[in-house]
Amino acid sequence: MTNPAPQDRSPAEVARERALGEISDVLLNLEHTLARAKKALQRVRKSGGDHNIELALTELIADLERNHKRFMHDTYYAGDTLRLI
């Protein structure tokens, strides 16, 4: 697979590629955070940990999953549509 030469792409295309690279990095960090939170929840449950910690981790996991999904839809799948907050 060959990459087009930089002069074959417009400045807007180059900027979009860079932005998507940043999005990819953020998503990777979210995925690592989510995996770590799930591992922490398993360990806390296994050790008979504090109920409040379990609840906090459970809520955090749900929030991270929602945010990950929303971020994916707002970036990769958004197309040219404008999202109103």
Short mmCIF file of C-alpha atoms in Angstrom, two decimals, residues 8 11 14 18-22 27-28 31 33 36 41-43 51 53 62 68 78 81 83:
data_model
loop_
_atom_site.label_atom_id
_atom_site.label_comp_id
_atom_site.label_asym_id
_atom_site.label_seq_id
_atom_site.Cartn_x
_atom_site.Cartn_y
_atom_site.Cartn_z
CA ASP A 8 -1.06 15.19 -3.59
CA PRO A 11 -4.02 21.19 3.46
CA VAL A 14 -3.58 16.77 5.92
CA ARG A 18 -3.71 14.77 11.88
CA ALA A 19 -6.96 15.35 13.76
CA LEU A 20 -7.99 11.73 13.25
CA GLY A 21 -4.62 10.65 14.62
CA GLU A 22 -5.32 12.66 17.76
CA LEU A 27 -9.79 6.55 22.01
CA LEU A 28 -6.86 4.29 22.81
CA GLU A 31 -10.00 1.93 26.01
CA THR A 33 -8.78 3.30 31.12
CA ARG A 36 -8.11 -0.93 33.87
CA LEU A 41 -13.60 -3.85 39.82
CA GLN A 42 -12.83 -7.56 39.52
CA ARG A 43 -10.00 -7.29 42.04
CA HIS A 51 -19.29 -1.55 48.54
CA ILE A 53 -15.79 1.52 45.73
CA ALA A 62 -20.75 2.74 32.44
CA HIS A 68 -16.36 6.10 24.22
CA ALA A 78 -20.19 12.09 12.10
CA THR A 81 -23.04 16.79 9.97
CA ARG A 83 -23.75 18.34 16.18
#
